mmCIF file of C-alpha atoms in Angstrom:
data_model
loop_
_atom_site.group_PDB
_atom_site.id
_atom_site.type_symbol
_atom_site.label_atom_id
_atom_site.label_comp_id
_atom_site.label_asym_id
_atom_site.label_seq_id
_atom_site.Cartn_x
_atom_site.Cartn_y
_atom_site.Cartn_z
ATOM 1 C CA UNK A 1 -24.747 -16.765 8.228
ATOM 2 C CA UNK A 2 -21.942 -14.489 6.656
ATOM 3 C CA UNK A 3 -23.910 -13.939 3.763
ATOM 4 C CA UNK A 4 -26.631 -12.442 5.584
ATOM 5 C CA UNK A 5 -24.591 -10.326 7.746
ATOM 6 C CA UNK A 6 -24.607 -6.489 6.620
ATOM 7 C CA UNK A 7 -21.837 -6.062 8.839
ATOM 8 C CA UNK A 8 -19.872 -8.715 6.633
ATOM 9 C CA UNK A 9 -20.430 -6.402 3.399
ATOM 10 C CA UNK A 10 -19.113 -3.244 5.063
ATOM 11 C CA UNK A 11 -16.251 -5.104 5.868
ATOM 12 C CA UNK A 12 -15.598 -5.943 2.449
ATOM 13 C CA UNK A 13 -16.675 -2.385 0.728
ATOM 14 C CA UNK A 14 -13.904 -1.253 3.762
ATOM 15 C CA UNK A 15 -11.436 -3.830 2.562
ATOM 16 C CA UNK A 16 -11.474 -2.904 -0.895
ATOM 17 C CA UNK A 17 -10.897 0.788 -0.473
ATOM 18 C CA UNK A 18 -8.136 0.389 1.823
ATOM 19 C CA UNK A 19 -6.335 -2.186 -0.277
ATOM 20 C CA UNK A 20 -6.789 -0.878 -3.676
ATOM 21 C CA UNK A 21 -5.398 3.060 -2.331
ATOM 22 C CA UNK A 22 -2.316 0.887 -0.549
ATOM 23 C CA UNK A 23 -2.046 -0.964 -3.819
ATOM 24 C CA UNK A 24 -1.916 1.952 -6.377
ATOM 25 C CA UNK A 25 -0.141 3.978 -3.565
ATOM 26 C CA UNK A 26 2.699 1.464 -2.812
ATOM 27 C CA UNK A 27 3.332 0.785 -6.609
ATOM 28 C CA UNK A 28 3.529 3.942 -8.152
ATOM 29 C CA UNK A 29 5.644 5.639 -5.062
ATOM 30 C CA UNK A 30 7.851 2.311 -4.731
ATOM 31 C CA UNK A 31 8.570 2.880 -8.767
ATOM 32 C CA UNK A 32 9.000 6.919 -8.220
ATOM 33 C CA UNK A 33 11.705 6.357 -5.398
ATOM 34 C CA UNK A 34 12.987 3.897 -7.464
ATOM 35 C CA UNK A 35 13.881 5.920 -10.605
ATOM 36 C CA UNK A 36 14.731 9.150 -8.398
ATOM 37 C CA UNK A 37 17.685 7.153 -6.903
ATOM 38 C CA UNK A 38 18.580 5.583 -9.757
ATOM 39 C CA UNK A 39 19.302 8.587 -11.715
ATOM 40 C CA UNK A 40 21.515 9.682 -8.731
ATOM 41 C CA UNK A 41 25.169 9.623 -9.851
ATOM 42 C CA UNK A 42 26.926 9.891 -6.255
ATOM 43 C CA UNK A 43 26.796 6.461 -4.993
ATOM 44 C CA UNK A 44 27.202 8.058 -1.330
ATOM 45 C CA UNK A 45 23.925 9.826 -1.573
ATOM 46 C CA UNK A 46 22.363 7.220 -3.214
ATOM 47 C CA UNK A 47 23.436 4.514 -0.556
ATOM 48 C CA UNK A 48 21.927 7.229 2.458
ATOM 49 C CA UNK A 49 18.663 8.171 0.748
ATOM 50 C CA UNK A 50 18.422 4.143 0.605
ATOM 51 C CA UNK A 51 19.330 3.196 3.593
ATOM 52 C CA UNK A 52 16.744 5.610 4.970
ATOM 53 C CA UNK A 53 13.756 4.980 3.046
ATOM 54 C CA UNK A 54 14.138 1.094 3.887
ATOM 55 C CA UNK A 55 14.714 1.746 7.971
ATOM 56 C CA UNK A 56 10.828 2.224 8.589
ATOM 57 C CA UNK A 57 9.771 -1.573 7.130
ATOM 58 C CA UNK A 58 11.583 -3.345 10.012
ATOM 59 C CA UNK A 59 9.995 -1.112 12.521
ATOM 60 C CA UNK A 60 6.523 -3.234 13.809
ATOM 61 C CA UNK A 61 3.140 -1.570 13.176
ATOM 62 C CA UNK A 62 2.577 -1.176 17.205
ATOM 63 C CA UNK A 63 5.684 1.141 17.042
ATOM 64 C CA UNK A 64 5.229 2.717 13.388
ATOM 65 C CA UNK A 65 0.832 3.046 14.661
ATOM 66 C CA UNK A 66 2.235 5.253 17.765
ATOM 67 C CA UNK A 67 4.577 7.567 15.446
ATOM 68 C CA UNK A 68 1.205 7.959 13.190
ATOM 69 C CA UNK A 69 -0.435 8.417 16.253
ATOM 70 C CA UNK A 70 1.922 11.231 17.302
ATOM 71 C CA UNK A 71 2.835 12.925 14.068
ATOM 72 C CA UNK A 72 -1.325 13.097 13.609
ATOM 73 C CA UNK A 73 -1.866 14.410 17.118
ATOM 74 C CA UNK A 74 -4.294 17.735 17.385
ATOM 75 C CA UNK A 75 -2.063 18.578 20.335
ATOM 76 C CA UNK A 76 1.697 19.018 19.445
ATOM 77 C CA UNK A 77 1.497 16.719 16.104
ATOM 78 C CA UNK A 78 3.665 17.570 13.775
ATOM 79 C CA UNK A 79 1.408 17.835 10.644
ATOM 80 C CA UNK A 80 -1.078 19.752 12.892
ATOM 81 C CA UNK A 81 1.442 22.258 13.821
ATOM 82 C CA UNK A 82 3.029 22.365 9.654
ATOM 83 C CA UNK A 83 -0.439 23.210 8.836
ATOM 84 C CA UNK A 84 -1.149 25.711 11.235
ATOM 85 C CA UNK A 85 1.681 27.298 10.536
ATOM 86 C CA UNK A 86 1.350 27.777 6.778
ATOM 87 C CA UNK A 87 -2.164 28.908 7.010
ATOM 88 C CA UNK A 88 -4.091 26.026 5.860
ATOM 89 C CA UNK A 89 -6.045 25.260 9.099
ATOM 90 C CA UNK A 90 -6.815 27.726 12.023
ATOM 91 C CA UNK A 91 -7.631 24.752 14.606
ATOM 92 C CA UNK A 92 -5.878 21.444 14.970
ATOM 93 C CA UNK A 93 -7.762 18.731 12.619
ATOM 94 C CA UNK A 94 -8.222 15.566 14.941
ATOM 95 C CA UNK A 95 -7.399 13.153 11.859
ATOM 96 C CA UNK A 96 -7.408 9.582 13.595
ATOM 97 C CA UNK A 97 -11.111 10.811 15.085
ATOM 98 C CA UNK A 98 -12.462 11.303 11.359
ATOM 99 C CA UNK A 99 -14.032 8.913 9.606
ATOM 100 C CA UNK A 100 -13.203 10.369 6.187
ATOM 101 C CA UNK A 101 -9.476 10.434 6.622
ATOM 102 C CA UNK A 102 -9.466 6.921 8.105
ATOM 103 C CA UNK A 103 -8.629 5.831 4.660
ATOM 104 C CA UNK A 104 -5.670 7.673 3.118
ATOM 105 C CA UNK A 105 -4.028 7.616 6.649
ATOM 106 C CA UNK A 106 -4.071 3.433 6.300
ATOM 107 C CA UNK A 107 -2.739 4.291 2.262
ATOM 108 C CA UNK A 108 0.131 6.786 3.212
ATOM 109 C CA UNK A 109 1.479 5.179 6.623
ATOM 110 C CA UNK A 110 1.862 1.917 4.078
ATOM 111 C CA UNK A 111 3.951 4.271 1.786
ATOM 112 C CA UNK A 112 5.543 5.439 4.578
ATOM 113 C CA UNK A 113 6.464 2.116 5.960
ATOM 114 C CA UNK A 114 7.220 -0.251 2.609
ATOM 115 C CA UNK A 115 8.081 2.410 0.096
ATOM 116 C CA UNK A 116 11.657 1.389 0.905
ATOM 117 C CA UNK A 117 11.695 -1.960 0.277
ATOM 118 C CA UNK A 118 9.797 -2.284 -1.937
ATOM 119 C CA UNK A 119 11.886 0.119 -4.471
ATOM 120 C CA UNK A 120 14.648 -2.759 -3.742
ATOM 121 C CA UNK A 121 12.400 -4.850 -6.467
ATOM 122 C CA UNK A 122 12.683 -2.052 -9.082
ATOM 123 C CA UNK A 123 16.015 -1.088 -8.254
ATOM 124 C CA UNK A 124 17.353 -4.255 -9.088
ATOM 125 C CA UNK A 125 15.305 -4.793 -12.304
ATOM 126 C CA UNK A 126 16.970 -0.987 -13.479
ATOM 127 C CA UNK A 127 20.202 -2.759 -13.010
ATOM 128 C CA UNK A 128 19.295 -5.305 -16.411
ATOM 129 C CA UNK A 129 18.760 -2.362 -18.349
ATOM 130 C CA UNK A 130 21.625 -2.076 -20.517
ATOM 131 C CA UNK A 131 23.672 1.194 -20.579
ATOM 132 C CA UNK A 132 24.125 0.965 -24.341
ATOM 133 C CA UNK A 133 20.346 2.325 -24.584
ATOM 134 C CA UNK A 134 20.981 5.388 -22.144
ATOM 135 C CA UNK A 135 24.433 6.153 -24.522
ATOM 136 C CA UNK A 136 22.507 5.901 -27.502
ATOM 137 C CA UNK A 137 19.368 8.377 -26.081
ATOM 138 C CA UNK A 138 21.970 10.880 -25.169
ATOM 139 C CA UNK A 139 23.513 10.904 -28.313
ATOM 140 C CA UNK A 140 20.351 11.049 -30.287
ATOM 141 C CA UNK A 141 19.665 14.194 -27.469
ATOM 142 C CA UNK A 142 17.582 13.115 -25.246
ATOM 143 C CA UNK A 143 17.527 14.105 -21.423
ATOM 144 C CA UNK A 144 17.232 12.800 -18.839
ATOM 145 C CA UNK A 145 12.811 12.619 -18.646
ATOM 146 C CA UNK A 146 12.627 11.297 -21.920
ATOM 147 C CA UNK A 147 15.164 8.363 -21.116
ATOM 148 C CA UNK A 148 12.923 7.742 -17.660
ATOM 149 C CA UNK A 149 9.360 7.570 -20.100
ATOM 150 C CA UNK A 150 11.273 5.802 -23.075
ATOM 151 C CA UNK A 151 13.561 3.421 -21.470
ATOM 152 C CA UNK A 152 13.162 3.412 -17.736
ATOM 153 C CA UNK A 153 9.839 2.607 -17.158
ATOM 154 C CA UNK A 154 9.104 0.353 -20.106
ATOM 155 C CA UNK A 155 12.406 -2.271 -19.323
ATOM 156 C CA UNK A 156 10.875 -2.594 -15.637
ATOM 157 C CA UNK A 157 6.945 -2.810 -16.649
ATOM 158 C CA UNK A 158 7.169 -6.466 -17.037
ATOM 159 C CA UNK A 159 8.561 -6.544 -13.353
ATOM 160 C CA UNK A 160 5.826 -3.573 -12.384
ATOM 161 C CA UNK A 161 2.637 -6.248 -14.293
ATOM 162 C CA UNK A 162 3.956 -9.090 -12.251
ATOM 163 C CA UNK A 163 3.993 -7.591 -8.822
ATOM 164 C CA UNK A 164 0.455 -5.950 -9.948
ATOM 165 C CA UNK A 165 -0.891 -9.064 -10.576
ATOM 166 C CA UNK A 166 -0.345 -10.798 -7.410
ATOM 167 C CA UNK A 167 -0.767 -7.956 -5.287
ATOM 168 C CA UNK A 168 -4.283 -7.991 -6.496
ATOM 169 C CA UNK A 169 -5.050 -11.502 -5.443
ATOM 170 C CA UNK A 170 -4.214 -9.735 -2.117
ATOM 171 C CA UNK A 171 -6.742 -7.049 -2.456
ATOM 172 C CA UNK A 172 -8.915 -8.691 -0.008
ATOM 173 C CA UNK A 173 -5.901 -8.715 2.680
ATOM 174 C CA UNK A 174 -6.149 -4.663 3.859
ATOM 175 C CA UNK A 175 -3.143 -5.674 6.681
ATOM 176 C CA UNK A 176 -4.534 -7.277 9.888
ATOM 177 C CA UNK A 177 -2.466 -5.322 12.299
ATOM 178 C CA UNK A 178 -2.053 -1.839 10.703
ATOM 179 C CA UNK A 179 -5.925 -1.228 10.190
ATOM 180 C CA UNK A 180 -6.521 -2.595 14.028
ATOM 181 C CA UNK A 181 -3.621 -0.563 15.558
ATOM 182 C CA UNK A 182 -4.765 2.684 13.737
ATOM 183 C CA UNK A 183 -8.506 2.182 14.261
ATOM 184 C CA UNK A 184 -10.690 3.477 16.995
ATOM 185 C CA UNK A 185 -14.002 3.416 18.163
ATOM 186 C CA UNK A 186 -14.738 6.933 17.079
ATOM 187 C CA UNK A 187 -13.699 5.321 13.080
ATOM 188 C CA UNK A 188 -15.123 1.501 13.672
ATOM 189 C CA UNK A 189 -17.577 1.897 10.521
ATOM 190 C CA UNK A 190 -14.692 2.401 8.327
ATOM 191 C CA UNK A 191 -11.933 0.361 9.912
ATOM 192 C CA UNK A 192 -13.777 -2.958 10.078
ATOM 193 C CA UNK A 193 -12.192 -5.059 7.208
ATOM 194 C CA UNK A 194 -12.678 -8.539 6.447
ATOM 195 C CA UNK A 195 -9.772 -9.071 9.010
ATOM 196 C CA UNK A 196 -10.606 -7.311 11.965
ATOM 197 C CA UNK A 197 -14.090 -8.756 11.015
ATOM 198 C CA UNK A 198 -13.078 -12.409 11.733
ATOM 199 C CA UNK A 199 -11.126 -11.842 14.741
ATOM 200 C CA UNK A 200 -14.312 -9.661 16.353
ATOM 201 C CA UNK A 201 -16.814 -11.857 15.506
ATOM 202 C CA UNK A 202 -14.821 -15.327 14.798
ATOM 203 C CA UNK A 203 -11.820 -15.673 16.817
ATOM 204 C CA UNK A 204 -13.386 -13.689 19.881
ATOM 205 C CA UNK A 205 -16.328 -15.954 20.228
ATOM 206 C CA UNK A 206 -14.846 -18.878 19.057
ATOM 207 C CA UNK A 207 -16.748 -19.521 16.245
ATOM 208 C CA UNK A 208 -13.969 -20.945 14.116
ATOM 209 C CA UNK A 209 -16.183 -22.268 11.713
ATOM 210 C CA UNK A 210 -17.203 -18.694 10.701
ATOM 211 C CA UNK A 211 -13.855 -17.732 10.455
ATOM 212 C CA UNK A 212 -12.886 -20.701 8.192
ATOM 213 C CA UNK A 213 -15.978 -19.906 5.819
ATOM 214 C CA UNK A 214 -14.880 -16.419 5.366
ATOM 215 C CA UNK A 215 -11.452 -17.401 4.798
ATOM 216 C CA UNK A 216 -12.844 -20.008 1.816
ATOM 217 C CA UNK A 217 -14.473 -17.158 0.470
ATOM 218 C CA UNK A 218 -11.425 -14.758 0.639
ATOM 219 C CA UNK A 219 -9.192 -17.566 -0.910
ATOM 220 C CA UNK A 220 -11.874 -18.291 -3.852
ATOM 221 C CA UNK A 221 -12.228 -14.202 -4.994
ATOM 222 C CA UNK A 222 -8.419 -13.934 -4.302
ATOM 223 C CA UNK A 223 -7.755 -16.772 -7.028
ATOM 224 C CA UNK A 224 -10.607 -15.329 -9.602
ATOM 225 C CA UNK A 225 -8.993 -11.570 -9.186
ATOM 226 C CA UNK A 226 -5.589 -13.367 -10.180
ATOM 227 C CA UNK A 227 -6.658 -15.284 -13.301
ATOM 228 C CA UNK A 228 -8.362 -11.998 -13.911
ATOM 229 C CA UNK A 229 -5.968 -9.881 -13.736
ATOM 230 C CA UNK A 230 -3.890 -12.515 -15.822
ATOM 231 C CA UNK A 231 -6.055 -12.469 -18.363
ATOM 232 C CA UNK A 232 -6.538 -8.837 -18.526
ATOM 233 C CA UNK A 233 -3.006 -8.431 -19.035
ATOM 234 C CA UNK A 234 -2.562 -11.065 -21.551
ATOM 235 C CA UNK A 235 -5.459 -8.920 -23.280
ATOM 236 C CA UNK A 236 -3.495 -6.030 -23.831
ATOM 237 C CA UNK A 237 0.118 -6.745 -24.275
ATOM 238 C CA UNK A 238 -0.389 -10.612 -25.117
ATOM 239 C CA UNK A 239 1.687 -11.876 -22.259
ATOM 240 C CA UNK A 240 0.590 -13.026 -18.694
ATOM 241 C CA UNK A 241 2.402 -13.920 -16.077
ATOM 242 C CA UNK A 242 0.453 -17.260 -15.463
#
């Protein structure tokens, strides 16, 4: 019955673009916040900018999906309003009524809301990195990009493959409550994932043993993307993580 469902491939085409723009989103600004307060030298600063970015991942979705709600408003919004203001747009853009922004607004409230803590991960692995190698790039004259590109980033990238890997065995998870909060029925084409899939037509209707098939299949791809992704990395560095 799921196989032959159309409604069950959208879900999954949906799915996969929401979770692979949160994945390469989330990683790459998680590492950039990362390095940009690790190469702050006042520990005040540093602590604050911290402290801030981190606040947002204890707030729940049903509060953070309001402030997107808000901020993304074609009435007072803020982003409306910035835009309007600088030119870009003559009339307020009703983003959370348009299909093709659907997307990227699921990918940058995640950044928004986990870019925080999850720097925390890279933050500590920068602290292994030993200072000898910064001493010895500054007297060989380096600055401060070239020690990011030649020491920075390659001393965390076995902590950056390992939090790759499993995230993708998660690529079929697009975040239950953040995709149902922000959707609407104006964007239901592009906000039913596999999730919000199984609760409309599983969990609503009972049919639990729909709901357990689709969650066989989701654990069977999840564990093929990880000994994929294992294997691909073992490919091109000759270490994996399994």
């Amino acid at each position: 019955d799921v196989f032959n469902d159309d409604n069950f491939y959208r879900a999954i085409k949906n799915t996969l673009a929401i979770s692979s723009l949160k994945l390469v989103f989330n990683i790459t600004s998680a590492v950039g916040l990362a390095i940009l307060i690790n190469e702050i030298r006042n520990s005040f600063v540093k602590r604050t900018i911290q402290t801030i970015s981190y606040l947002p991942y204890f707030v729940s979705w049903v509060v953070a999906a309001n402030i997107v709600f808000m901020a993304l408003s074609p009435e007072d919004g803020i982003i409306n309003q910035i835009l309007m203001a600088l030119g870009i747009t003559k009339e307020p853009i009703p983003f959370m009524g348009k299909k093709e922004y659907f997307y990227w607004i699921v990918a940058f409230s995640s950044v928004w809301k986990t870019v925080g803590y999850n720097a925390i991960v890279y933050l500590s692995a920068m602290t292994g990195i030993d200072p000898e190698l910064y001493e010895s790039a500054s007297i060989d004259g380096a600055g401060r990009i070239r020690k990011i590109i030649s020491i920075t980033i390659p001393s965390i990238m076995p902590t950056i493959k390992i939090l790759l890997v499993l995230n993708i065995g998660w690529i079929l998870n697009a975040g239950f409550e953040q995709v149902y909060l922000l959707g609407s029925p104006s964007v239901h084409e592009v906000s039913s994932t596999l999730e919000v899939y199984v609760y409309n037509y599983a969990l609503k209707y009972f049919r639990y043993s729909f709901g357990t098939a689709i969650g066989i299949f989701n654990s069977v791809v999840s564990f093929i993307l990880i000994m994929f992704a294992n294997f691909v990395s073992k490919k091109i560095d000759g270490e994996g993580i399994l």
